[in-house]
Amino acid sequence: MDAFHFNTKLDQTLLLGVRANTMEQLLAGVGSVPDSSIYFHTHRFLHQHQYLSPEPPNDFAYWISNSLGDDALGERLWSMDIARFHSIHELRQTLIAILESHLASTARKIECPAGEEFHFMAARTFVLPTRHAARNLTEFAEILGKVSIHSIYFHVFDAKLRLKHGENDFSRWFRSLGKTELADASRRLDPYSRTLDGLRQDLIALVKKHDSH
């Protein structure tokens, strides 16, 4: 049985040199920037404000509501359930569909005030190994209580979307142990509706529950 090796990460923010001051330009950017930019703008708030519990907004919704003043479209983007997406491609196509639908329904041409342009960014991620490795569920629960929230973020959010694994690393490891029920339960946890520390506590509780089986 392979041990679970906990990693953590550091992100270097990159300015891509692509900007938008209208909805049309935002749509063009969403369609052309790399996957890492789509991931950045839909997850940045969650990572930077990991102790806040409200549903995290994405940068596109925030800019459209606050800089273009289009609250209706902002609300549509704000209410996207990011947890249901299994790839950045799906997420990008949904963003494009929402923007295209809105543009087709209105003749208004809105330009943001000078200095409030949307600047597309991305992040270069450096994956760093930690000294922690779990050989069984008991060790896993103990270590999960000690690792940084950056490690939890990497194994849950990065693994599923940015690294295209389709599910978080923890669930994949549980499945490899034959703990299918635990794998499915941990996969069903909605990480977007919890703080990272809250997610940690929920995962620990699940692991301890199934460790006794």
CSV table of C-alpha atoms in Angstrom, one decimal:
chain,number,residue,atom,x,y,z
A,1,MET,CA,0.0,0.0,0.0
A,2,ASP,CA,1.4,3.4,-1.0
A,3,ALA,CA,1.6,6.1,1.7
A,4,PHE,CA,-0.1,9.4,1.2
A,5,HIS,CA,2.5,12.1,0.9
A,6,PHE,CA,1.4,15.6,1.8
A,7,ASN,CA,2.5,18.4,-0.5
A,8,THR,CA,2.1,22.2,-0.1
A,9,LYS,CA,2.5,25.0,-2.6
A,10,LEU,CA,3.6,28.5,-3.3
A,11,ASP,CA,2.0,30.7,-6.0
A,12,GLN,CA,3.7,33.4,-8.1
A,13,THR,CA,1.1,35.8,-9.6
A,14,LEU,CA,1.6,36.6,-13.2
A,15,LEU,CA,0.1,39.6,-15.1
A,16,LEU,CA,-0.7,38.3,-18.6
A,17,GLY,CA,-0.9,41.7,-20.4
A,18,VAL,CA,-4.5,41.1,-21.4
A,19,ARG,CA,-7.1,43.5,-20.2
A,20,ALA,CA,-10.8,44.4,-20.8
A,21,ASN,CA,-12.8,47.6,-20.3
A,22,THR,CA,-16.0,46.3,-21.9
A,23,MET,CA,-18.0,43.1,-21.7
A,24,GLU,CA,-17.0,42.2,-25.2
A,25,GLN,CA,-13.4,42.4,-24.3
A,26,LEU,CA,-13.9,40.4,-21.2
A,27,LEU,CA,-15.6,37.7,-23.3
A,28,ALA,CA,-12.6,37.7,-25.7
A,29,GLY,CA,-10.2,37.3,-22.8
A,30,VAL,CA,-12.1,34.5,-21.2
A,31,GLY,CA,-12.0,32.7,-24.5
A,32,SER,CA,-8.3,33.1,-25.1
A,33,VAL,CA,-6.4,33.2,-21.8
A,34,PRO,CA,-4.8,30.0,-20.5
A,35,ASP,CA,-6.6,27.6,-18.1
A,36,SER,CA,-4.4,28.8,-15.3
A,37,SER,CA,-6.0,32.3,-15.6
A,38,ILE,CA,-9.6,31.0,-15.5
A,39,TYR,CA,-8.6,29.0,-12.4
A,40,PHE,CA,-6.9,32.0,-10.8
A,41,HIS,CA,-9.9,34.3,-11.3
A,42,THR,CA,-12.5,31.8,-9.9
A,43,HIS,CA,-10.4,30.6,-6.9
A,44,ARG,CA,-8.3,33.6,-5.8
A,45,PHE,CA,-10.7,34.9,-3.3
A,46,LEU,CA,-11.1,31.5,-1.6
A,47,HIS,CA,-7.3,31.1,-1.2
A,48,GLN,CA,-6.6,34.6,0.0
A,49,HIS,CA,-9.6,34.8,2.4
A,50,GLN,CA,-9.5,31.2,3.6
A,51,TYR,CA,-11.0,31.9,7.0
A,52,LEU,CA,-14.2,33.6,5.7
A,53,SER,CA,-17.3,31.5,5.3
A,54,PRO,CA,-19.5,33.3,2.8
A,55,GLU,CA,-19.8,31.8,-0.7
A,56,PRO,CA,-16.7,33.1,-2.5
A,57,PRO,CA,-17.3,35.4,-5.4
A,58,ASN,CA,-15.3,35.1,-8.6
A,59,ASP,CA,-13.3,38.1,-10.1
A,60,PHE,CA,-15.5,38.2,-13.2
A,61,ALA,CA,-18.7,38.7,-11.2
A,62,TYR,CA,-17.1,41.3,-9.0
A,63,TRP,CA,-15.8,43.3,-11.9
A,64,ILE,CA,-19.0,43.3,-13.8
A,65,SER,CA,-21.1,44.3,-10.8
A,66,ASN,CA,-18.7,47.0,-9.5
A,67,SER,CA,-16.9,48.4,-12.5
A,68,LEU,CA,-19.6,47.9,-15.2
A,69,GLY,CA,-22.5,48.3,-12.9
A,70,ASP,CA,-24.4,45.4,-14.4
A,71,ASP,CA,-25.9,43.8,-11.3
A,72,ALA,CA,-28.1,41.3,-13.2
A,73,LEU,CA,-25.1,39.7,-15.1
A,74,GLY,CA,-23.0,40.0,-12.0
A,75,GLU,CA,-25.6,38.0,-10.1
A,76,ARG,CA,-25.6,35.3,-12.7
A,77,LEU,CA,-21.9,34.9,-12.6
A,78,TRP,CA,-21.9,35.2,-8.8
A,79,SER,CA,-24.3,32.3,-8.4
A,80,MET,CA,-22.3,29.8,-10.5
A,81,ASP,CA,-21.9,26.6,-8.6
A,82,ILE,CA,-18.1,26.0,-9.1
A,83,ALA,CA,-18.2,22.8,-7.1
A,84,ARG,CA,-20.1,21.1,-10.0
A,85,PHE,CA,-17.4,21.5,-12.5
A,86,HIS,CA,-14.9,18.8,-13.1
A,87,SER,CA,-12.6,20.6,-15.5
A,88,ILE,CA,-11.5,24.2,-16.3
A,89,HIS,CA,-12.7,23.6,-19.8
A,90,GLU,CA,-16.3,23.1,-18.6
A,91,LEU,CA,-16.0,26.2,-16.4
A,92,ARG,CA,-14.7,28.3,-19.2
A,93,GLN,CA,-17.4,27.2,-21.6
A,94,THR,CA,-20.1,28.1,-19.0
A,95,LEU,CA,-18.6,31.5,-18.5
A,96,ILE,CA,-18.5,32.1,-22.3
A,97,ALA,CA,-22.2,30.9,-22.6
A,98,ILE,CA,-23.3,33.3,-19.9
A,99,LEU,CA,-21.5,36.3,-21.3
A,100,GLU,CA,-22.6,35.5,-24.9
A,101,SER,CA,-26.2,35.1,-23.8
A,102,HIS,CA,-26.2,38.4,-22.0
A,103,LEU,CA,-24.5,40.3,-24.9
A,104,ALA,CA,-27.1,38.9,-27.3
A,105,SER,CA,-30.0,40.1,-25.1
A,106,THR,CA,-28.9,43.7,-24.8
A,107,ALA,CA,-27.9,46.6,-27.0
A,108,ARG,CA,-26.2,48.5,-24.2
A,109,LYS,CA,-22.5,49.1,-24.6
A,110,ILE,CA,-20.9,49.7,-21.2
A,111,GLU,CA,-17.3,50.8,-20.7
A,112,CYS,CA,-15.7,50.8,-17.3
A,113,PRO,CA,-14.3,54.0,-15.8
A,114,ALA,CA,-10.7,54.7,-16.5
A,115,GLY,CA,-8.4,52.8,-14.2
A,116,GLU,CA,-10.9,50.1,-13.4
A,117,GLU,CA,-10.0,47.8,-16.4
A,118,PHE,CA,-10.1,44.0,-15.8
A,119,HIS,CA,-6.5,42.7,-15.9
A,120,PHE,CA,-6.2,39.0,-16.6
A,121,MET,CA,-3.8,37.2,-14.3
A,122,ALA,CA,-2.6,33.7,-13.6
A,123,ALA,CA,-0.4,32.0,-11.1
A,124,ARG,CA,2.8,29.9,-11.5
A,125,THR,CA,2.5,27.2,-8.9
A,126,PHE,CA,5.5,25.7,-7.1
A,127,VAL,CA,4.7,22.3,-5.5
A,128,LEU,CA,6.7,21.6,-2.4
A,129,PRO,CA,6.9,18.3,-0.6
A,130,THR,CA,6.4,18.2,3.2
A,131,ARG,CA,7.9,15.8,5.7
A,132,HIS,CA,4.5,14.3,6.4
A,133,ALA,CA,3.3,10.9,5.0
A,134,ALA,CA,0.4,8.8,6.2
A,135,ARG,CA,0.4,5.0,5.9
A,136,ASN,CA,-3.1,4.4,7.3
A,137,LEU,CA,-6.2,6.4,8.2
A,138,THR,CA,-5.2,6.9,11.8
A,139,GLU,CA,-2.0,8.6,10.7
A,140,PHE,CA,-3.8,10.5,8.0
A,141,ALA,CA,-6.3,12.1,10.4
A,142,GLU,CA,-3.4,13.0,12.8
A,143,ILE,CA,-1.4,14.6,10.0
A,144,LEU,CA,-4.3,16.4,8.5
A,145,GLY,CA,-4.8,18.2,11.8
A,146,LYS,CA,-1.2,19.6,11.6
A,147,VAL,CA,-0.5,20.5,7.9
A,148,SER,CA,-1.0,24.0,6.6
A,149,ILE,CA,-4.2,25.1,4.9
A,150,HIS,CA,-2.1,25.6,1.8
A,151,SER,CA,-1.5,21.9,1.7
A,152,ILE,CA,-5.2,21.2,2.1
A,153,TYR,CA,-5.9,23.7,-0.7
A,154,PHE,CA,-3.5,22.0,-3.0
A,155,HIS,CA,-4.8,18.5,-2.5
A,156,VAL,CA,-8.5,19.5,-2.7
A,157,PHE,CA,-8.8,22.4,-5.2
A,158,ASP,CA,-5.7,22.2,-7.4
A,159,ALA,CA,-5.9,18.4,-7.7
A,160,LYS,CA,-9.5,18.4,-9.0
A,161,LEU,CA,-9.4,21.3,-11.5
A,162,ARG,CA,-6.0,22.7,-12.2
A,163,LEU,CA,-4.3,19.3,-12.3
A,164,LYS,CA,-7.3,17.7,-14.0
A,165,HIS,CA,-7.6,14.7,-11.6
A,166,GLY,CA,-11.4,15.0,-11.5
A,167,GLU,CA,-11.6,14.5,-7.7
A,168,ASN,CA,-9.5,15.6,-4.8
A,169,ASP,CA,-6.3,13.7,-3.9
A,170,PHE,CA,-7.6,12.6,-0.5
A,171,SER,CA,-10.6,10.8,-2.1
A,172,ARG,CA,-8.4,9.2,-4.6
A,173,TRP,CA,-6.1,7.8,-1.9
A,174,PHE,CA,-9.1,6.5,0.1
A,175,ARG,CA,-10.3,4.8,-3.0
A,176,SER,CA,-6.9,3.1,-3.5
A,177,LEU,CA,-7.2,1.7,0.1
A,178,GLY,CA,-10.5,0.1,-0.8
A,179,LYS,CA,-12.4,2.7,1.4
A,180,THR,CA,-15.0,3.4,-1.3
A,181,GLU,CA,-17.6,4.7,1.1
A,182,LEU,CA,-15.1,7.2,2.7
A,183,ALA,CA,-13.8,8.2,-0.8
A,184,ASP,CA,-17.4,9.0,-2.0
A,185,ALA,CA,-18.3,10.8,1.3
A,186,SER,CA,-15.2,13.0,1.1
A,187,ARG,CA,-15.7,13.7,-2.6
A,188,ARG,CA,-19.3,14.9,-1.8
A,189,LEU,CA,-18.1,17.5,0.7
A,190,ASP,CA,-18.5,21.0,-0.9
A,191,PRO,CA,-15.2,22.8,-0.3
A,192,TYR,CA,-16.6,26.0,-1.7
A,193,SER,CA,-19.2,26.4,1.1
A,194,ARG,CA,-16.6,25.9,3.9
A,195,THR,CA,-13.6,27.6,5.2
A,196,LEU,CA,-10.4,25.6,4.7
A,197,ASP,CA,-10.1,25.0,8.4
A,198,GLY,CA,-13.8,23.9,8.4
A,199,LEU,CA,-13.0,21.5,5.6
A,200,ARG,CA,-10.1,20.1,7.6
A,201,GLN,CA,-12.3,19.4,10.6
A,202,ASP,CA,-15.0,17.8,8.4
A,203,LEU,CA,-12.5,15.5,6.7
A,204,ILE,CA,-10.9,14.5,10.0
A,205,ALA,CA,-14.3,13.6,11.4
A,206,LEU,CA,-15.1,11.5,8.3
A,207,VAL,CA,-11.8,9.7,8.4
A,208,LYS,CA,-12.2,8.9,12.1
A,209,LYS,CA,-15.7,7.6,11.5
A,210,HIS,CA,-14.6,5.2,8.8
A,211,ASP,CA,-11.3,4.3,10.5
A,212,SER,CA,-13.3,2.3,13.0
A,213,HIS,CA,-15.0,0.2,10.3
